[in-house]
XYZ file of C-alpha atoms in Angstrom:
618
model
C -61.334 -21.007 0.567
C -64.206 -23.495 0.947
C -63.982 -25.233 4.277
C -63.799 -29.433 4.167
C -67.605 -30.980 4.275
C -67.701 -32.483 7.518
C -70.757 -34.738 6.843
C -70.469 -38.706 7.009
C -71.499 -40.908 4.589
C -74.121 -43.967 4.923
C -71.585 -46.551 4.710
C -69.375 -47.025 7.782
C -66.406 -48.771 5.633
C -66.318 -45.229 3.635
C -66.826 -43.570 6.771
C -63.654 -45.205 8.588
C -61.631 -44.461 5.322
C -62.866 -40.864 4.993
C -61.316 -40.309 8.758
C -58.472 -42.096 8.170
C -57.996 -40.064 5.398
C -58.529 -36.798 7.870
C -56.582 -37.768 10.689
C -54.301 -40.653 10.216
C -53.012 -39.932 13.913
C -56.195 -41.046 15.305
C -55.828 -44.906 14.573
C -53.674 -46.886 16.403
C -53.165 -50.990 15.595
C -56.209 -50.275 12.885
C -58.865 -49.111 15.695
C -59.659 -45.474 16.563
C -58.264 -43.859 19.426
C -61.406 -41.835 20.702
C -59.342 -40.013 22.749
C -56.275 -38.690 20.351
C -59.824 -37.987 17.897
C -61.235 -35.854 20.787
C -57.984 -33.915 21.161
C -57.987 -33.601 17.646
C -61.285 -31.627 17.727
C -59.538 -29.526 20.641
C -60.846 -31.412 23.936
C -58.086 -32.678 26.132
C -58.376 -34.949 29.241
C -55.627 -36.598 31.765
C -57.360 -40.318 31.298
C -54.808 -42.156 29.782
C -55.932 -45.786 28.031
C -53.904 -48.963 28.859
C -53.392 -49.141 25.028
C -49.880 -49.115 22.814
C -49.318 -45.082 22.359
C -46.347 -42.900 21.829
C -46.300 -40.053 23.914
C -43.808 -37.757 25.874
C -43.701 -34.855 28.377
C -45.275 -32.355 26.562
C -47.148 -34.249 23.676
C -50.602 -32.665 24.648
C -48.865 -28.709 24.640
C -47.534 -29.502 21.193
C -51.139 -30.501 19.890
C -52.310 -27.402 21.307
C -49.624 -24.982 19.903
C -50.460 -26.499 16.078
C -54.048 -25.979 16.702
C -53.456 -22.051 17.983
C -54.188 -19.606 15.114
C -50.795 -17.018 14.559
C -51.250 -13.417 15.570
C -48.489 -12.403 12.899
C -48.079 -11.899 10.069
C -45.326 -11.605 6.606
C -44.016 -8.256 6.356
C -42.546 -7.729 2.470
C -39.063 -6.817 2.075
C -38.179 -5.749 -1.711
C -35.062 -4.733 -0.776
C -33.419 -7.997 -0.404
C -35.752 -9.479 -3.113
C -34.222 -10.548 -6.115
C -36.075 -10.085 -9.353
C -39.044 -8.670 -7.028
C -42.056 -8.107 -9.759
C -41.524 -11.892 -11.703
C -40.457 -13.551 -9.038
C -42.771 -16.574 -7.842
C -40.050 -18.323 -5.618
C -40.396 -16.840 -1.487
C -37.928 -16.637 1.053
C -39.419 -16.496 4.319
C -37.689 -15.450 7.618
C -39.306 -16.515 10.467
C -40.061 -19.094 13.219
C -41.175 -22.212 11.104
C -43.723 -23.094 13.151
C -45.934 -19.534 13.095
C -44.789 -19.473 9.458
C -46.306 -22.860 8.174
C -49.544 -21.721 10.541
C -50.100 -18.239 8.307
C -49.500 -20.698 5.222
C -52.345 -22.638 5.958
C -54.893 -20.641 3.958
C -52.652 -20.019 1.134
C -50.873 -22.947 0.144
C -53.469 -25.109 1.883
C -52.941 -28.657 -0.616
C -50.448 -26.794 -3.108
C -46.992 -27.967 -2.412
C -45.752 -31.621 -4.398
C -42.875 -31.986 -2.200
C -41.537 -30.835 0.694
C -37.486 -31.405 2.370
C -36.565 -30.506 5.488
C -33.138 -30.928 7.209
C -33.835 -29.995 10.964
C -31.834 -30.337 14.000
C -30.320 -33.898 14.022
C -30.348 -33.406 18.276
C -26.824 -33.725 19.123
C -26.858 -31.899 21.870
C -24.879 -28.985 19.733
C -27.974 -27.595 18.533
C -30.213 -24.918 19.150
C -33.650 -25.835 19.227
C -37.116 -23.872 19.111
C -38.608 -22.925 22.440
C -42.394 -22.643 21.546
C -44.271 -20.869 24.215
C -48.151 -21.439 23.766
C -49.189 -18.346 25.036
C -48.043 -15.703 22.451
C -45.437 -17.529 20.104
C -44.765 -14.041 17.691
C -43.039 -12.256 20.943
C -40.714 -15.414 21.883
C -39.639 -15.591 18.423
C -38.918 -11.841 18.421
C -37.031 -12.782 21.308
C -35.026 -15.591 19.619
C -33.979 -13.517 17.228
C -32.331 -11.058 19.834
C -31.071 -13.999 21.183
C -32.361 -14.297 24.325
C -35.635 -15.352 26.512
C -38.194 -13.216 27.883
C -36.102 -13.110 31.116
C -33.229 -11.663 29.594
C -31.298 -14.810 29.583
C -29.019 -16.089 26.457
C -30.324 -19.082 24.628
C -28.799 -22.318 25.039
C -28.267 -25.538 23.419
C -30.445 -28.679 23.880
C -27.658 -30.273 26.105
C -28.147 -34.217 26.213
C -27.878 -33.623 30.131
C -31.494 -32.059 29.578
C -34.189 -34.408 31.179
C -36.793 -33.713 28.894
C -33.751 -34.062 26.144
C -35.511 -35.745 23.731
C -39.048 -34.545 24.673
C -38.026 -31.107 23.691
C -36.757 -32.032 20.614
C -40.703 -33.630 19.783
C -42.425 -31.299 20.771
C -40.391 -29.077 18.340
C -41.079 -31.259 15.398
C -44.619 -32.174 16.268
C -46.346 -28.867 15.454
C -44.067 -28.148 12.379
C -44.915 -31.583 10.737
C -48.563 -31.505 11.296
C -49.093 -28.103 9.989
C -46.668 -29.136 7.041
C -48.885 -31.824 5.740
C -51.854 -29.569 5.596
C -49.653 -28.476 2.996
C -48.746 -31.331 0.669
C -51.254 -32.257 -2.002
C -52.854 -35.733 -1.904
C -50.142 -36.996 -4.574
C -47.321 -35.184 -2.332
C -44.568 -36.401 -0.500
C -42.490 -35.311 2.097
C -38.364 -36.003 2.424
C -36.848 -35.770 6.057
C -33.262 -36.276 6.551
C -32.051 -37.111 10.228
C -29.362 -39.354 12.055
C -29.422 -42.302 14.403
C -30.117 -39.902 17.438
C -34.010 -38.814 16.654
C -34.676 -41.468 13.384
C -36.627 -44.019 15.861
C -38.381 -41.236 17.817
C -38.942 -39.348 14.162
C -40.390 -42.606 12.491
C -42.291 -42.962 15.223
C -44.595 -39.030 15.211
C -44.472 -39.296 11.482
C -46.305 -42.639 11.534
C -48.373 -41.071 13.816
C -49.029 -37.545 11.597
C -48.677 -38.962 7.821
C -50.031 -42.788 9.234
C -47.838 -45.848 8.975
C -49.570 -46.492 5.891
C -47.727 -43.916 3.948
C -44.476 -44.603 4.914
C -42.873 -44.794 1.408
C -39.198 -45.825 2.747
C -36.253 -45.079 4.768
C -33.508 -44.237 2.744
C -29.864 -44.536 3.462
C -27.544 -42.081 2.278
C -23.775 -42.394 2.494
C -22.249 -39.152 3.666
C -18.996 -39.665 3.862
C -16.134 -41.012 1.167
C -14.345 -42.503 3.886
C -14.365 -44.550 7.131
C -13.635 -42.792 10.642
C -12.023 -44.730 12.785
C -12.801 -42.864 16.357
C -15.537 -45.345 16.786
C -16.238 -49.107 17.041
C -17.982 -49.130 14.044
C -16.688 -46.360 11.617
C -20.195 -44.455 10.974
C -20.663 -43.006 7.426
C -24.597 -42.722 6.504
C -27.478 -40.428 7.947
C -31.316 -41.235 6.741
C -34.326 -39.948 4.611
C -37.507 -40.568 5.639
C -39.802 -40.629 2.823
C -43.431 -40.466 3.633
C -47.000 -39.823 1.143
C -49.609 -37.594 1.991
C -51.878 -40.480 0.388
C -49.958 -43.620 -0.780
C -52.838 -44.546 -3.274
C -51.929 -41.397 -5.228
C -48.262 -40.609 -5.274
C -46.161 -41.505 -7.775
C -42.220 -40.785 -7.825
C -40.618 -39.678 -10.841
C -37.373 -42.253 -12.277
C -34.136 -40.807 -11.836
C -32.224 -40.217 -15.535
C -30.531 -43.486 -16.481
C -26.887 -43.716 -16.047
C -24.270 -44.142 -19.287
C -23.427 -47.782 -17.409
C -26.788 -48.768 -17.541
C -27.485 -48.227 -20.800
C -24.009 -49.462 -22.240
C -24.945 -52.753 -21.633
C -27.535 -52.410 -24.021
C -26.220 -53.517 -27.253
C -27.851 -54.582 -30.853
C -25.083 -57.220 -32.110
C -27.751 -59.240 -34.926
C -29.410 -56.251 -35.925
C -32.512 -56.593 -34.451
C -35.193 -53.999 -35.536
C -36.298 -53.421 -32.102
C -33.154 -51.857 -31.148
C -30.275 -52.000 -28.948
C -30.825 -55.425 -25.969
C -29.341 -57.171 -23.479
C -29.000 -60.992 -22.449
C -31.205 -61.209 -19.645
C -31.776 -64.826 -17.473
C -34.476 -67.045 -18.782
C -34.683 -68.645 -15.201
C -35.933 -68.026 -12.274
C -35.860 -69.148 -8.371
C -39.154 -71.167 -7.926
C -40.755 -69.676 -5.621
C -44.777 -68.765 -4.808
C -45.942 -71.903 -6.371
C -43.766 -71.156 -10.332
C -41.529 -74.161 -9.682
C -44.840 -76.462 -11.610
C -44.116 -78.669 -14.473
C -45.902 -76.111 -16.585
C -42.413 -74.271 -15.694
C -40.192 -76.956 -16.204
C -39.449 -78.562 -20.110
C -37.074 -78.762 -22.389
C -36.109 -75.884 -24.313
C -34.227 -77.069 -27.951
C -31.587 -74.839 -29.904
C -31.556 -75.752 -33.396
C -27.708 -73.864 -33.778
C -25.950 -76.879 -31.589
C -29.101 -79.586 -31.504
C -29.194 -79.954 -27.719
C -31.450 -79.536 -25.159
C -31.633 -77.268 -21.616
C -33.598 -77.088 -18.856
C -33.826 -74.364 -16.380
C -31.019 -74.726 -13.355
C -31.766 -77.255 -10.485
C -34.217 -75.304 -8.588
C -35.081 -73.006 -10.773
C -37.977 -72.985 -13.355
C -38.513 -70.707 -16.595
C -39.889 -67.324 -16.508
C -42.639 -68.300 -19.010
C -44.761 -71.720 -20.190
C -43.805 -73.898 -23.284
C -46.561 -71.524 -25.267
C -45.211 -68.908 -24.337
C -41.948 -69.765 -24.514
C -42.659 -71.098 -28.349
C -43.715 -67.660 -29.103
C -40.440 -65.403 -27.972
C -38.444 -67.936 -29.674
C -41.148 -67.137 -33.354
C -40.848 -63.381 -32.174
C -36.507 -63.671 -31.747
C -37.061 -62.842 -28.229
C -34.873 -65.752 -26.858
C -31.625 -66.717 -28.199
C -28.933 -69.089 -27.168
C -25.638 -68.431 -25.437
C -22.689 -68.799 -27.708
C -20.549 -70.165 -24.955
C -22.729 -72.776 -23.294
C -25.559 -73.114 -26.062
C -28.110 -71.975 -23.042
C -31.179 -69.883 -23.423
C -31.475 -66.119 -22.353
C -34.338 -63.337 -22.836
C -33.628 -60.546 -24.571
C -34.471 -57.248 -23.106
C -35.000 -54.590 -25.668
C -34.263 -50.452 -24.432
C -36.846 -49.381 -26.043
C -39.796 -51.720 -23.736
C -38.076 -50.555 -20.353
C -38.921 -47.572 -18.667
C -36.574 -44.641 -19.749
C -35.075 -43.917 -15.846
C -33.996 -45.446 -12.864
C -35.659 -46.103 -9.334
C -34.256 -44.099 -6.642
C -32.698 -46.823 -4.499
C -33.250 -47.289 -1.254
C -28.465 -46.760 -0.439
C -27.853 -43.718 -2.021
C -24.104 -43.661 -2.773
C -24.000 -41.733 -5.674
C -25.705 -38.499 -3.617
C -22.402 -36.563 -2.889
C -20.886 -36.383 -0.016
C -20.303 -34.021 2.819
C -17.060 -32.909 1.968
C -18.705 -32.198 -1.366
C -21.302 -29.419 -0.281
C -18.376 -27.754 1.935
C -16.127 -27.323 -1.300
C -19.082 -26.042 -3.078
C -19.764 -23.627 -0.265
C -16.452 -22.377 -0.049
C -16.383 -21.990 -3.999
C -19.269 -19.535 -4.062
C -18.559 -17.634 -1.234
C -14.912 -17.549 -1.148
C -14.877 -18.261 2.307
C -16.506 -21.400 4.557
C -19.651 -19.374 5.433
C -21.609 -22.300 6.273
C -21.132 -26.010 7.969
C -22.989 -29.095 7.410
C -25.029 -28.421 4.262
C -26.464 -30.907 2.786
C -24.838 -31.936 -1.161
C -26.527 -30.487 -4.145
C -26.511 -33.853 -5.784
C -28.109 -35.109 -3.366
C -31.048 -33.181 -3.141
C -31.261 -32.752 -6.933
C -32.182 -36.724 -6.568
C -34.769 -36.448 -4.345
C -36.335 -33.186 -6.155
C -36.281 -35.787 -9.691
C -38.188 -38.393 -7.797
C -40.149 -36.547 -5.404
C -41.147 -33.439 -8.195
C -42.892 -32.357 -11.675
C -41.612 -29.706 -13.682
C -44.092 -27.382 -12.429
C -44.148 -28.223 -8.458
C -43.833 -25.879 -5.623
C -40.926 -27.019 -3.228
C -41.224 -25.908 0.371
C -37.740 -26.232 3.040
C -39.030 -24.861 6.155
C -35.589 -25.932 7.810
C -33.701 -24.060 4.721
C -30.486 -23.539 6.169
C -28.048 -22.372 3.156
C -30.995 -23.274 0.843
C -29.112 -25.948 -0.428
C -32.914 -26.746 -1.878
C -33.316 -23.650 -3.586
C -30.091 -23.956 -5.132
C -30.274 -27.669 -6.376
C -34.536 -26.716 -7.674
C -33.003 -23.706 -10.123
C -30.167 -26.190 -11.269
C -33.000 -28.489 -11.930
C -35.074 -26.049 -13.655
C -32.002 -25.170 -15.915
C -31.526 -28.671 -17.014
C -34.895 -29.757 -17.703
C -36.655 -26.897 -18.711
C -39.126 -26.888 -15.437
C -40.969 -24.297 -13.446
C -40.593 -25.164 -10.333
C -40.954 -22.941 -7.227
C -39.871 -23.130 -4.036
C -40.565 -21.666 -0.782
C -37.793 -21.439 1.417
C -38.286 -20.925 5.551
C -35.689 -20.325 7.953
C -35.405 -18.708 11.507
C -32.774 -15.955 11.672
C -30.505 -17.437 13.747
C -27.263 -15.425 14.866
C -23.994 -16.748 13.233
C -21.314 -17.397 15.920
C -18.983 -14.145 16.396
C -16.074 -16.048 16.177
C -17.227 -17.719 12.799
C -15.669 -17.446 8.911
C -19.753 -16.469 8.488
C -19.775 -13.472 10.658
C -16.507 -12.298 10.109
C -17.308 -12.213 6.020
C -20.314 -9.732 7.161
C -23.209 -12.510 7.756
C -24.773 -11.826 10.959
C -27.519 -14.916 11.041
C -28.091 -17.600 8.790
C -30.911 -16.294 6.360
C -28.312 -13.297 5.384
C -26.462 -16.517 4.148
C -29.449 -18.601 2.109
C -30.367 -15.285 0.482
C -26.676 -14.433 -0.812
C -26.235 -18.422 -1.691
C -29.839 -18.149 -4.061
C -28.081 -14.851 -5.604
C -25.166 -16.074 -6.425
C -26.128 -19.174 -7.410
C -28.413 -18.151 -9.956
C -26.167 -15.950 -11.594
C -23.549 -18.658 -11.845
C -25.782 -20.868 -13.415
C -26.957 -18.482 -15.980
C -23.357 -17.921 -16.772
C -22.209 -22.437 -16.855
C -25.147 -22.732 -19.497
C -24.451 -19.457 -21.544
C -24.875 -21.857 -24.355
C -28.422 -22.755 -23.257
C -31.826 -20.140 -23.207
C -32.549 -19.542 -20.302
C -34.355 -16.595 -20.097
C -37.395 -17.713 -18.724
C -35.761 -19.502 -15.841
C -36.412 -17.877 -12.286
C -33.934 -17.170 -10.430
C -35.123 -14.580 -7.926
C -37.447 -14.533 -5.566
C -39.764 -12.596 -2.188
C -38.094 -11.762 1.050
C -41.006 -12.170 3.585
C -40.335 -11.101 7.252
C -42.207 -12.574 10.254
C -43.765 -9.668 12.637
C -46.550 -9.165 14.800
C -49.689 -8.013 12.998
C -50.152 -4.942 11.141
C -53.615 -4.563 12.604
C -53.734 -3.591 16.603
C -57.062 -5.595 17.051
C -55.747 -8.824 15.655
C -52.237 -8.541 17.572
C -53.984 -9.497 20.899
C -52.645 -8.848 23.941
C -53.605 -12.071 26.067
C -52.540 -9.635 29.237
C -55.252 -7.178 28.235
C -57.421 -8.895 25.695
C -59.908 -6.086 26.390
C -57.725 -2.722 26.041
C -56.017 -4.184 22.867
C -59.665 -4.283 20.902
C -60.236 -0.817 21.985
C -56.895 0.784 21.475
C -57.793 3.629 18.991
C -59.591 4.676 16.135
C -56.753 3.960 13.985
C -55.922 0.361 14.053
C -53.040 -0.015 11.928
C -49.452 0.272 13.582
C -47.721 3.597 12.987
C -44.488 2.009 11.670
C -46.680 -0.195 9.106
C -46.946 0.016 5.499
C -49.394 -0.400 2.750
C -47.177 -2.812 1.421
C -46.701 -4.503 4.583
C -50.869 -4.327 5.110
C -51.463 -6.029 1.156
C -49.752 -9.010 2.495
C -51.163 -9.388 5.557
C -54.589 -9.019 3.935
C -53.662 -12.057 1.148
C -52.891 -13.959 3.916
C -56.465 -13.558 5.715
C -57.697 -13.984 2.091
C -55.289 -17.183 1.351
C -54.389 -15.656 -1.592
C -50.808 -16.754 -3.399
C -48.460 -14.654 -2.234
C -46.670 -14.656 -5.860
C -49.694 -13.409 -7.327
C -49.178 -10.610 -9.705
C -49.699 -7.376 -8.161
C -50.071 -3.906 -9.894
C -49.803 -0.147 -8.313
C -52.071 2.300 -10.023
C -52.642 5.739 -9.076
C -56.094 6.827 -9.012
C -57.592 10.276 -8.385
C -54.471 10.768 -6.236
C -54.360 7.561 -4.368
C -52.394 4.273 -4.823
C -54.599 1.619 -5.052
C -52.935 -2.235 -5.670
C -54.198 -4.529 -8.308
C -53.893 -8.154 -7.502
C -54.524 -11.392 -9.409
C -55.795 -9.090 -12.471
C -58.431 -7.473 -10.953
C -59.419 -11.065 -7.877
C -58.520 -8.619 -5.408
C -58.480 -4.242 -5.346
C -57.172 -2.850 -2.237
C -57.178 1.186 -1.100
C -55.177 1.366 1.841
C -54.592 5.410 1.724
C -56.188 8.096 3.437
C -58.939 10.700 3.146
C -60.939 8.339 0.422
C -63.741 10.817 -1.361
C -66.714 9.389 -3.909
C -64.640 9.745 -6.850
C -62.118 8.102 -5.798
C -64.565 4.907 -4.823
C -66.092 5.216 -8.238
C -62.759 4.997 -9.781
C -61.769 2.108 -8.186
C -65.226 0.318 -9.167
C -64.833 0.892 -12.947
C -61.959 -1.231 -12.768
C -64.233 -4.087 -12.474
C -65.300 -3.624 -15.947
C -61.456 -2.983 -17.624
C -60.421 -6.113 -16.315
C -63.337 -8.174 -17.036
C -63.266 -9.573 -14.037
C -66.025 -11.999 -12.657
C -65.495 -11.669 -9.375
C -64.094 -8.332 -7.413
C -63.117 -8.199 -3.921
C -62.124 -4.593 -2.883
C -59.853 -3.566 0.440
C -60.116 -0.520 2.365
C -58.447 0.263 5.666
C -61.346 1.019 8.383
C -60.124 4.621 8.587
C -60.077 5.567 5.052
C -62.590 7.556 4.147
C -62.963 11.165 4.390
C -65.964 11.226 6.612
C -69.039 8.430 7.868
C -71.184 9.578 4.381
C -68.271 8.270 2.246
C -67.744 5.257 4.463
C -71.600 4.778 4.352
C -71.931 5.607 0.717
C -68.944 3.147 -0.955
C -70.671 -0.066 -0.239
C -73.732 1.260 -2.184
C -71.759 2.485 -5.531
C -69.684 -0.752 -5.757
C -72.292 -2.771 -5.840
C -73.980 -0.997 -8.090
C -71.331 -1.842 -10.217
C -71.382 -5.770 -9.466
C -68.811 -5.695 -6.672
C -71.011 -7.169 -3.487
C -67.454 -8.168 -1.458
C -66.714 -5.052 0.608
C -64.143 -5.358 3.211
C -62.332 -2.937 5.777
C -59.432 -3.694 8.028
């Protein structure tokens, strides 16, 4: 992947832009902070300026943590894959945070929109303990549960005095890296509640840049009032932000049968079905002119109207003279006034996603719909399918990638493949969510679900399959409804799973560098990932002269990760250049391969004799 083009222009104006554009986070009150811009390029100092800035205990170690490479990597788990070989949807298991930082190269400016429904901060909820050091072995130990001391995991208890801190420097890292990943026309979706939504607006502005702050939406969650409160509360919030305001643009939702009912074609009019629309206006910015104000006649009763007191027409006499020609004003039967007709077919065919949501389902909703698919209440707090089918109609195209890299039930995935089925799309969505232990004592892990991503994974299963079968009168064959199980591990590779205790003994471990419990399938992926590669690409296993040698991207990339490699077998694998006509061949080998140093020393030399100049051994 080509790396950005650092180099400034001659004008300063395009200059300023051009960073803006780079780091948003850098400008605070429209001037550059030269100090958040040297942290940015990885120098940090204790001066503080006497300046307005947002910061908290901990801001500068979650700057550092998004800026540290991973050492991991995405092990491949076909067995609970659904639809394995067509699949292009992922599930990833992981920490979020090293997941979106092996993304990077991949799906660097490829996703449309992302959602993301992370820990509101009750004080009920677990939340990720990042440790800058080595972040792969404390989420190995999350996942058993406990700390490096050997000491269970505990809420982020309001009590905490770094309560809200902690919960920043969670979501710091995660959204920086995450808009790496939206495209310059994406957008990003971010529900929360009153306990984090002033601290949230405030990092985002500070990540995405005020700028791009599309809008904060209010959804209503729940049918009815509570009364255990002053105020009974029923809403939570979506935070809607652009990568780059000048060049999103949000789809309209589909119109609603009350919306157009009122659209009606009573004389016949060519045009189609209208509606009586108000010829008036309120006079304001200057339209209340005489220009604005005459006398508009109807011949049917021979009087005379103005516009209300205070209020002027929406158009000039010329104007005005012309709709009436064109039968684009008519006159009220009851009161003889004038009104504008508004025809269907000149109106955009949708509806703007408001800024209340009422219509988005409610709570109760997405725990019925739970407990329908599972036969049990396997899950708590889910977010409605109708709701985020709304956001994915405004927010995606019918070819976007989706990523949820707080994926929970993957209410996301779900609501994208009921999408897909109704308008025909190919969307694809990337799911991410740390496998975190289901209460003992739970419906969840007494129905056999021992952590949370057993529970996405069944939900995508079963929810495809159930939408095949409610459209059976609908083809749907091309519709995806499977997708790749990726696991987060250390790496494959001992030299690039560092040991920051013994940096030195770790690059000299032993001739043979790959892990003794790792596979070739499990070294492929690793190697897209250094190579940003998709990790949907198409992938094919061949077997030549006796060894299995992987296919990927029709011929982009050849990798040979078996054993005792002889001359044939390297002249094999270069004739494939030719048979898929490929311009450009990249070929894999592991380090210890080949048979002996002559093959090793030889195999450069006959591929690129055959055109292949990219070489590579891990």
């Amino acid at each position: 992947m080509q790396e950005l083009n650092g180099t400034s222009k001659d004008i300063v104006s395009e200059n300023i832009e051009k960073l803006k554009e780079l780091f948003p986070e850098v400008f605070s009150e429209g001037k550059i902070d030269f100090k958040k811009l040297e942290e940015e390029l990885g120098s940090f100092t204790c001066k503080e300026p006497e300046r307005y800035n947002f910061t908290w205990a901990g801001k500068n170690e979650a700057k550092k943590i998004a800026q540290t490479p991973s050492t991991g990597t995405l092990r491949p788990c076909k067995e609970e894959s659904k639809k394995w070989d067509t699949t292009q949807n992922l599930y990833i298991e992981g920490d979020n945070l090293e997941v979106l930082k092996l993304l990077q190269k991949s799906y660097y400016k490829q996703v449309k929109m992302i959602y993301i429904d992370p820990p509101y901060n009750t004080g009920n909820e677990f939340v990720y303990k990042d440790n800058f050091k080595d972040n792969i072995k404390n989420y190995l130990d999350i996942t058993g549960q406990i700390d490096s001391d050997g000491n269970r995991l505990s809420t982020n208890s309001d009590t905490n005095g770094r309560y809200h801190s902690d919960w920043l420097s969670m979501m710091y890292p995660r959204l920086k890296l995450a808009r790496n990943l939206l495209k310059d026309d994406g957008v990003i979706f971010i529900s929360i509640d009153d306990n984090e939504v002033d601290n949230l607006k405030k990092i985002c502005n500070e990540i995405f840049g005020e700028d791009n702050l599309i809008e904060t939406i209010v959804w209503k969650r729940r049918a009815n009032t509570p009364n255990d409160r002053f105020i009974g509360k029923i809403h939570e919030y979506i935070l809607v932000y652009a990568k780059m305001m000048d060049k999103v643009h949000l789809e309209l939702q589909p119109r609603s049968q009350e919306l157009d009912e009122k659209y009606k074609n009573p004389d016949n009019d060519s045009r189609g079905p209208w509606f009586a629309d108000n010829l008036s206006a309120n006079g304001k910015g200057g339209r209340l002119t005489a220009s604005s104000i005459f006398p508009i006649f109807n011949p049917t009763n021979g009087k005379e109207y103005l516009p209300p007191k205070n209020k002027c027409w929406l158009f000039n006499k010329e104007k005005v003279d012309e709709y009436i020609k064109d039968n684009r004003i008519g006159f009220r039967e009851s009161t003889g006034s004038p009104y504008l007709k508004r025809f269907l077919s000149e109106v955009r065919q949708g509806a703007t996603l408001p800024t209340i949501i009422f219509d988005g389902g409610f709570s109760s909703d997405s725990a019925k719909l739970i407990r329908d698919l599972f036969n049990e209440d396997v899950f708590e707090f889910t977010k409605p399918l109708q709701l985020i089918s709304k956001l994915l109609r405004t927010g995606t195209l019918k070819n976007s990638l989706i990523l949820d890299f707080f994926s929970g039930s993957s209410t996301t995935a779900h609501a994208m493949m009921q999408l897909n089925a109704e308008d025909e799309g190919n969307r694809k969505f990337i799911m991410v969510q740390l496998p975190e232990a289901t209460d003992e004592k739970s419906e969840a892990y007494k129905a056999g679900y021992k952590n949370i991503c057993e529970i996405g994974k069944e939900r995508i299963r079963r929810a495809g399959e159930k939408i095949i079968v409610d459209n059976s009168d609908k083809d749907l064959s091309n519709l995806d409804i499977g997708f790749k199980v990726l696991k987060l591990d250390s790496s494959n590779i001992k030299a690039w799973d560092s040991n920051f205790e013994n940096v030195e003994g770790s690059l000299l471990d032993a001739v043979e560098n790959i892990k003794e419990d790792r596979s070739s399938e499990d070294l492929l992926y690793e190697i897209l990932l250094k190579y940003g590669l998709d990790l949907t690409l198409p992938i094919e296993e061949k077997v030549i002269d006796g060894k299995k040698v992987f296919v990927i991207g029709y011929g982009a990339l050849v990798a040979c990760l078996d054993d005792d490699i002889t001359i044939p077998t390297v002249e094999a694998i270069a004739k494939l250049k030719e048979a898929y006509q490929s311009e450009i061949m990249r070929v894999v080998f592991k380090d210890a391969s080949f048979k002996d140093a002559v093959v090793k020393t030889n195999a450069y030399q006959i591929l690129k004799q055959f055109g292949i100049d990219e070489v590579v051994s891990v």
